[in-house]
Amino acid sequence: MTNLSMYERLPFDEATTPPRVSTGDLPDPGDVQRVVTEAYERYRTTTDGVVADYIPALAAASPDLFGISVVGARGRSFEIGDVDVRFSIQSVSKPFVFALVCEDVGYDPARQQLGVNSTGMPFNSLLAVELNATRTMNPLVNAGAIATTSLVSGATAAAKLDRVCRGLSAFAGRELSMSEDVYASEAASNMRNQGIAHLLRSYGKLYFDPDGATDVYTRQCSLEVTVHDLAVMGATLANGGVNPQSGERVVAPGTCRRVLAVMATAGLYELSGDWLYEIGVPGKSGVSGGIVTVAPGKGALATYSPPLDAAGNSVRGQLVTKYLSERIGLNLFASEPRASDAP
């Protein structure tokens, strides 16, 4: 199992700085902006990690890029750094496309056809497909994500792609566009995903043409977002499916809680347990350097920094997320004794 080595660099400082307890809302806005700025200044000089290069187009990203965005469930933003830089959404798209499928086919059919349990294996594992009877396992590993995309409404690949683009744009509150360079780079090197799709088809666990489904999935991952977009998308899940800045209802409240449950158990793949143990909030990472975490009822935190650790997760993103989770009360498992009612 891969070690979550980056957390060893962040002191577990509850003895000196007790973490805030989740209260169902974000703290005072001034406190939030102050802590966001502290996190940025604390970690902007961190040089650990390596920019992903297995997708050639991603290798060109500057390792110095770094942005943080917190968007509350009432729509207020707290941001610093490179919040307007666009990058490909990659695997962070997966929970949001799963949300669209829950809307399109229903919660229970989505669970039956895709699964909701973690694999305990890497995101692109073929072995996980072979060893597990459900084959797809969950919507956040590549096998399950390709199957999820194959379930998106639409009789053609073009119709499915249109549904994905419109749906994710509604989550972000603006029209998203695709990076042709990233798409071309991924399409030329995604043989493993093509193989996964055909393997799923052989088991009856893909619901559209394998090559068409893989192509739509590749285009989905090539949509460009900013760290602000990711925070708004996450805040939409935190706000019962209503985009807190545009006011548009994107998905139903029941979809949000099911998507967040899967993010909690599988959003960081085989390290999801470590993530919950350290961070205590559902999250999803992507190899372009984005991470989004969602605190239901409160809002979402998104980070962008391209250098990744050995597990493929943004180094600065992990450090910032833990820092802010403790200091603005995001951890869903944190509590404190109730005041005594005794005289």
Short mmCIF file of C-alpha atoms in Angstrom, two decimals:
data_model
loop_
_atom_site.label_atom_id
_atom_site.label_comp_id
_atom_site.label_asym_id
_atom_site.label_seq_id
_atom_site.Cartn_x
_atom_site.Cartn_y
_atom_site.Cartn_z
CA MET A 1 0.00 0.00 0.00
CA THR A 2 1.22 3.49 -0.87
CA ASN A 3 2.08 5.60 2.16
CA LEU A 4 0.49 9.00 2.63
CA SER A 5 3.95 10.39 3.09
CA MET A 6 3.09 14.05 2.62
CA TYR A 7 1.15 14.25 5.86
CA GLU A 8 4.31 13.40 7.79
CA ARG A 9 5.46 16.93 6.95
CA LEU A 10 2.44 18.55 8.59
CA PRO A 11 2.60 18.48 12.40
CA PHE A 12 -0.41 17.02 14.12
CA ASP A 13 -0.73 20.15 16.20
CA GLU A 14 -4.03 19.68 18.03
CA ALA A 15 -2.20 20.15 21.34
CA THR A 16 -1.27 23.73 20.46
CA THR A 17 -4.05 24.62 17.99
CA PRO A 18 -7.25 22.71 18.77
CA PRO A 19 -9.25 22.15 15.56
CA ARG A 20 -12.57 23.88 15.17
CA VAL A 21 -15.62 21.69 15.57
CA SER A 22 -18.06 21.57 12.68
CA THR A 23 -21.08 23.75 13.47
CA GLY A 24 -23.02 23.48 10.22
CA ASP A 25 -21.71 26.79 8.89
CA LEU A 26 -18.41 28.44 8.05
CA PRO A 27 -16.79 30.69 10.67
CA ASP A 28 -16.79 34.48 10.49
CA PRO A 29 -15.79 35.59 6.94
CA GLY A 30 -12.79 37.49 8.23
CA ASP A 31 -11.51 34.37 9.96
CA VAL A 32 -11.93 32.29 6.82
CA GLN A 33 -10.02 34.73 4.60
CA ARG A 34 -7.28 35.08 7.21
CA VAL A 35 -6.77 31.31 7.47
CA VAL A 36 -6.89 30.86 3.68
CA THR A 37 -4.14 33.47 3.37
CA GLU A 38 -2.13 31.79 6.14
CA ALA A 39 -2.32 28.44 4.34
CA TYR A 40 -1.20 29.99 1.06
CA GLU A 41 1.77 31.75 2.61
CA ARG A 42 2.74 28.67 4.62
CA TYR A 43 2.87 26.29 1.63
CA ARG A 44 3.55 28.40 -1.45
CA THR A 45 7.30 27.73 -1.18
CA THR A 46 6.85 23.95 -0.83
CA THR A 47 8.80 22.26 -3.62
CA ASP A 48 7.98 18.60 -3.04
CA GLY A 49 6.26 16.62 -5.76
CA VAL A 50 6.55 16.20 -9.52
CA VAL A 51 4.26 17.46 -12.29
CA ALA A 52 2.46 14.59 -14.06
CA ASP A 53 4.05 13.66 -17.38
CA TYR A 54 2.32 10.41 -18.39
CA ILE A 55 -0.15 12.65 -20.23
CA PRO A 56 2.30 14.78 -22.25
CA ALA A 57 0.10 17.89 -22.30
CA LEU A 58 0.09 18.04 -18.49
CA ALA A 59 3.88 18.08 -18.26
CA ALA A 60 3.98 21.70 -19.49
CA ALA A 61 2.24 23.03 -16.37
CA SER A 62 4.38 25.29 -14.18
CA PRO A 63 5.14 23.75 -10.79
CA ASP A 64 4.82 27.24 -9.29
CA LEU A 65 1.09 27.54 -9.98
CA PHE A 66 -0.88 27.53 -6.75
CA GLY A 67 -4.41 28.64 -5.92
CA ILE A 68 -6.93 28.17 -3.11
CA SER A 69 -10.67 28.83 -3.21
CA VAL A 70 -13.32 28.36 -0.54
CA VAL A 71 -16.94 28.89 -1.59
CA GLY A 72 -19.61 28.79 1.08
CA ALA A 73 -23.06 27.28 0.69
CA ARG A 74 -24.41 30.85 0.62
CA GLY A 75 -22.15 31.74 -2.29
CA ARG A 76 -19.42 33.80 -0.66
CA SER A 77 -15.87 33.21 -1.98
CA PHE A 78 -12.53 33.32 -0.15
CA GLU A 79 -9.60 33.02 -2.55
CA ILE A 80 -5.91 33.60 -3.07
CA GLY A 81 -3.25 32.79 -5.65
CA ASP A 82 -3.73 31.50 -9.19
CA VAL A 83 -7.51 31.20 -8.99
CA ASP A 84 -8.12 32.22 -12.62
CA VAL A 85 -5.68 29.80 -14.25
CA ARG A 86 -7.46 27.16 -16.33
CA PHE A 87 -6.45 23.50 -16.20
CA SER A 88 -8.06 20.23 -17.25
CA ILE A 89 -10.47 18.82 -14.71
CA GLN A 90 -9.31 15.20 -15.14
CA SER A 91 -10.62 12.79 -12.46
CA VAL A 92 -12.28 15.56 -10.45
CA SER A 93 -15.01 15.30 -13.11
CA LYS A 94 -15.99 11.81 -11.94
CA PRO A 95 -18.27 12.59 -8.97
CA PHE A 96 -20.08 15.27 -10.92
CA VAL A 97 -20.77 12.97 -13.88
CA PHE A 98 -21.95 10.33 -11.39
CA ALA A 99 -24.36 12.96 -10.07
CA LEU A 100 -25.73 13.43 -13.59
CA VAL A 101 -26.20 9.67 -13.96
CA CYS A 102 -28.05 9.49 -10.63
CA GLU A 103 -30.38 12.10 -12.07
CA ASP A 104 -30.69 10.33 -15.44
CA VAL A 105 -31.28 6.73 -14.34
CA GLY A 106 -32.11 6.97 -10.62
CA TYR A 107 -30.14 6.35 -7.42
CA ASP A 108 -30.74 2.63 -7.09
CA PRO A 109 -30.14 1.69 -10.75
CA ALA A 110 -26.92 3.72 -10.65
CA ARG A 111 -25.74 1.80 -7.59
CA GLN A 112 -26.74 -1.55 -9.08
CA GLN A 113 -25.01 -0.90 -12.40
CA LEU A 114 -21.90 0.87 -11.11
CA GLY A 115 -21.29 -0.19 -7.50
CA VAL A 116 -20.34 2.09 -4.62
CA ASN A 117 -17.58 0.21 -2.77
CA SER A 118 -13.88 1.06 -2.87
CA THR A 119 -11.42 -1.26 -4.59
CA GLY A 120 -8.42 -0.78 -2.33
CA MET A 121 -6.40 -0.71 -5.55
CA PRO A 122 -5.00 1.97 -7.91
CA PHE A 123 -7.47 4.02 -9.96
CA ASN A 124 -6.61 2.33 -13.28
CA SER A 125 -6.31 -1.25 -12.01
CA LEU A 126 -7.26 -4.03 -14.39
CA LEU A 127 -6.85 -6.52 -11.57
CA ALA A 128 -9.65 -4.82 -9.64
CA VAL A 129 -11.98 -5.44 -12.59
CA GLU A 130 -11.05 -9.11 -12.75
CA LEU A 131 -11.17 -9.81 -9.01
CA ASN A 132 -14.48 -8.15 -8.14
CA ALA A 133 -17.79 -9.56 -9.23
CA THR A 134 -19.29 -6.12 -9.75
CA ARG A 135 -16.36 -5.30 -12.11
CA THR A 136 -16.86 -1.50 -12.08
CA MET A 137 -16.70 -1.26 -8.25
CA ASN A 138 -17.49 2.47 -7.99
CA PRO A 139 -17.87 5.57 -10.21
CA LEU A 140 -14.56 7.14 -9.17
CA VAL A 141 -12.01 4.57 -10.37
CA ASN A 142 -11.42 4.56 -14.12
CA ALA A 143 -13.42 1.39 -14.82
CA GLY A 144 -16.43 2.70 -12.93
CA ALA A 145 -16.01 6.20 -14.36
CA ILE A 146 -16.03 4.95 -17.96
CA ALA A 147 -19.11 2.86 -17.16
CA THR A 148 -20.67 5.93 -15.55
CA THR A 149 -20.06 8.01 -18.67
CA SER A 150 -21.59 5.20 -20.75
CA LEU A 151 -24.79 5.57 -18.67
CA VAL A 152 -25.16 9.32 -19.25
CA SER A 153 -28.38 10.02 -21.14
CA GLY A 154 -28.09 10.24 -24.91
CA ALA A 155 -28.29 7.77 -27.79
CA THR A 156 -25.06 8.94 -29.41
CA ALA A 157 -21.60 9.88 -28.20
CA ALA A 158 -22.28 13.50 -29.20
CA ALA A 159 -25.48 13.57 -27.15
CA LYS A 160 -23.73 12.10 -24.12
CA LEU A 161 -20.90 14.61 -24.39
CA ASP A 162 -23.42 17.46 -24.64
CA ARG A 163 -25.15 16.24 -21.46
CA VAL A 164 -21.80 16.07 -19.64
CA CYS A 165 -20.70 19.53 -20.79
CA ARG A 166 -24.02 21.17 -19.95
CA GLY A 167 -24.22 19.41 -16.60
CA LEU A 168 -20.70 20.26 -15.44
CA SER A 169 -21.13 23.82 -16.70
CA ALA A 170 -24.26 24.13 -14.53
CA PHE A 171 -22.26 22.88 -11.54
CA ALA A 172 -19.57 25.53 -12.25
CA GLY A 173 -22.02 28.32 -13.02
CA ARG A 174 -20.43 29.12 -16.36
CA GLU A 175 -19.95 27.44 -19.75
CA LEU A 176 -16.93 25.14 -19.66
CA SER A 177 -14.87 24.40 -22.77
CA MET A 178 -12.55 21.55 -23.66
CA SER A 179 -8.79 21.79 -24.07
CA GLU A 180 -8.12 20.37 -27.52
CA ASP A 181 -4.42 19.96 -26.67
CA VAL A 182 -5.14 17.89 -23.56
CA TYR A 183 -7.77 15.83 -25.39
CA ALA A 184 -5.39 15.07 -28.28
CA SER A 185 -2.61 14.17 -25.84
CA GLU A 186 -4.85 11.86 -23.79
CA ALA A 187 -6.51 10.28 -26.82
CA ALA A 188 -3.09 9.31 -28.15
CA SER A 189 -2.07 7.62 -24.90
CA ASN A 190 -5.24 6.15 -23.36
CA MET A 191 -4.84 2.55 -24.52
CA ARG A 192 -5.28 1.29 -20.96
CA ASN A 193 -8.67 2.98 -20.65
CA GLN A 194 -9.66 1.56 -24.03
CA GLY A 195 -8.72 -1.88 -22.76
CA ILE A 196 -10.71 -1.37 -19.55
CA ALA A 197 -13.78 -0.38 -21.57
CA HIS A 198 -13.61 -3.48 -23.76
CA LEU A 199 -13.03 -5.68 -20.71
CA LEU A 200 -16.12 -4.21 -19.05
CA ARG A 201 -18.11 -4.81 -22.22
CA SER A 202 -17.12 -8.47 -22.15
CA TYR A 203 -18.60 -8.73 -18.66
CA GLY A 204 -21.79 -6.88 -19.58
CA LYS A 205 -20.85 -3.90 -17.40
CA LEU A 206 -20.59 -1.20 -20.07
CA TYR A 207 -23.75 0.43 -21.40
CA PHE A 208 -22.58 1.99 -24.65
CA ASP A 209 -20.04 1.32 -27.37
CA PRO A 210 -16.61 0.87 -25.68
CA ASP A 211 -14.69 3.18 -28.01
CA GLY A 212 -17.41 5.81 -27.94
CA ALA A 213 -17.66 5.70 -24.15
CA THR A 214 -13.88 6.00 -23.78
CA ASP A 215 -13.79 8.96 -26.14
CA VAL A 216 -16.55 10.82 -24.27
CA TYR A 217 -14.77 10.06 -20.98
CA THR A 218 -11.49 11.41 -22.39
CA ARG A 219 -13.19 14.60 -23.56
CA GLN A 220 -14.92 14.91 -20.17
CA CYS A 221 -11.53 14.82 -18.41
CA SER A 222 -10.23 17.48 -20.82
CA LEU A 223 -12.76 20.14 -19.81
CA GLU A 224 -10.99 23.22 -18.49
CA VAL A 225 -11.79 24.65 -15.06
CA THR A 226 -10.30 27.08 -12.57
CA VAL A 227 -9.85 26.42 -8.88
CA HIS A 228 -12.78 28.79 -8.33
CA ASP A 229 -14.92 26.64 -10.65
CA LEU A 230 -14.07 23.53 -8.63
CA ALA A 231 -15.02 25.24 -5.38
CA VAL A 232 -18.37 26.35 -6.84
CA MET A 233 -19.00 22.84 -8.15
CA GLY A 234 -18.25 21.38 -4.74
CA ALA A 235 -20.37 24.03 -3.02
CA THR A 236 -23.30 23.01 -5.24
CA LEU A 237 -23.06 19.51 -3.77
CA ALA A 238 -22.78 21.06 -0.30
CA ASN A 239 -25.89 23.16 -0.93
CA GLY A 240 -28.35 20.38 -1.73
CA GLY A 241 -27.76 20.57 -5.48
CA VAL A 242 -28.38 24.31 -5.94
CA ASN A 243 -25.45 26.34 -7.29
CA PRO A 244 -24.97 28.94 -4.51
CA GLN A 245 -23.75 31.62 -6.91
CA SER A 246 -26.04 31.17 -9.94
CA GLY A 247 -29.07 29.98 -7.96
CA GLU A 248 -29.72 27.19 -10.49
CA ARG A 249 -30.85 23.78 -9.24
CA VAL A 250 -28.43 21.33 -10.84
CA VAL A 251 -29.28 18.03 -9.09
CA ALA A 252 -31.60 16.83 -6.34
CA PRO A 253 -30.60 16.81 -2.66
CA GLY A 254 -30.72 13.00 -2.63
CA THR A 255 -28.16 12.91 -5.42
CA CYS A 256 -25.80 15.12 -3.41
CA ARG A 257 -25.73 12.88 -0.35
CA ARG A 258 -25.14 9.77 -2.44
CA VAL A 259 -22.34 11.37 -4.43
CA LEU A 260 -20.68 12.63 -1.24
CA ALA A 261 -20.90 9.15 0.29
CA VAL A 262 -18.98 7.70 -2.66
CA MET A 263 -16.46 10.56 -2.53
CA ALA A 264 -15.86 9.77 1.14
CA THR A 265 -15.19 6.08 0.53
CA ALA A 266 -13.40 6.21 -2.84
CA GLY A 267 -12.43 9.79 -3.74
CA LEU A 268 -8.73 9.25 -3.01
CA TYR A 269 -8.76 5.65 -4.33
CA GLU A 270 -6.75 3.23 -2.20
CA LEU A 271 -5.83 6.09 0.15
CA SER A 272 -9.41 7.13 0.90
CA GLY A 273 -9.27 5.75 4.43
CA ASP A 274 -6.10 7.70 5.17
CA TRP A 275 -7.73 10.81 3.72
CA LEU A 276 -10.78 10.56 5.96
CA TYR A 277 -8.57 9.77 8.96
CA GLU A 278 -6.49 12.90 8.41
CA ILE A 279 -8.94 15.30 6.73
CA GLY A 280 -12.43 14.10 7.65
CA VAL A 281 -14.16 15.51 4.55
CA PRO A 282 -15.22 13.86 1.25
CA GLY A 283 -12.73 14.76 -1.47
CA LYS A 284 -11.66 14.10 -5.05
CA SER A 285 -8.28 14.63 -6.65
CA GLY A 286 -7.03 14.84 -10.24
CA VAL A 287 -3.62 14.40 -11.86
CA SER A 288 -3.59 17.94 -13.24
CA GLY A 289 -3.21 19.13 -9.62
CA GLY A 290 -6.76 19.90 -8.52
CA ILE A 291 -8.42 18.70 -5.31
CA VAL A 292 -11.97 19.50 -4.21
CA THR A 293 -13.39 18.75 -0.75
CA VAL A 294 -17.02 19.20 0.25
CA ALA A 295 -18.41 19.95 3.70
CA PRO A 296 -22.20 19.39 3.48
CA GLY A 297 -24.20 22.45 4.43
CA LYS A 298 -21.08 24.61 4.76
CA GLY A 299 -19.37 24.77 1.37
CA ALA A 300 -16.35 23.50 -0.51
CA LEU A 301 -12.60 23.97 -0.61
CA ALA A 302 -10.65 23.62 -3.85
CA THR A 303 -6.91 23.78 -4.41
CA TYR A 304 -4.73 23.77 -7.51
CA SER A 305 -1.03 22.95 -7.57
CA PRO A 306 0.43 20.65 -10.27
CA PRO A 307 3.30 18.87 -8.39
CA LEU A 308 2.03 15.47 -7.23
CA ASP A 309 3.20 12.90 -4.69
CA ALA A 310 3.84 9.24 -5.53
CA ALA A 311 0.13 8.45 -5.23
CA GLY A 312 -0.77 11.09 -7.85
CA ASN A 313 -2.24 13.71 -5.51
CA SER A 314 -1.25 17.37 -5.30
CA VAL A 315 1.29 17.91 -2.53
CA ARG A 316 0.35 21.50 -1.70
CA GLY A 317 -3.30 20.60 -2.12
CA GLN A 318 -3.13 17.93 0.57
CA LEU A 319 -1.25 20.16 2.98
CA VAL A 320 -3.60 23.10 2.50
CA THR A 321 -6.68 20.92 2.79
CA LYS A 322 -5.60 19.51 6.13
CA TYR A 323 -4.58 22.93 7.41
CA LEU A 324 -7.91 24.48 6.50
CA SER A 325 -10.00 21.49 7.55
CA GLU A 326 -8.68 21.87 11.09
CA ARG A 327 -8.94 25.64 11.24
CA ILE A 328 -12.32 26.41 9.67
CA GLY A 329 -14.21 23.41 11.04
CA LEU A 330 -14.62 21.19 7.97
CA ASN A 331 -13.88 17.80 9.57
CA LEU A 332 -17.20 15.97 9.78
CA PHE A 333 -15.97 13.73 12.58
CA ALA A 334 -14.75 16.43 14.97
CA SER A 335 -16.83 17.01 18.09
CA GLU A 336 -16.56 18.29 21.64
CA PRO A 337 -18.48 17.54 24.84
CA ARG A 338 -21.77 19.32 25.30
CA ALA A 339 -21.89 21.84 28.12
CA SER A 340 -23.29 20.24 31.25
CA ASP A 341 -26.88 21.01 32.10
CA ALA A 342 -26.27 20.17 35.76
CA PRO A 343 -26.53 23.08 38.24
#
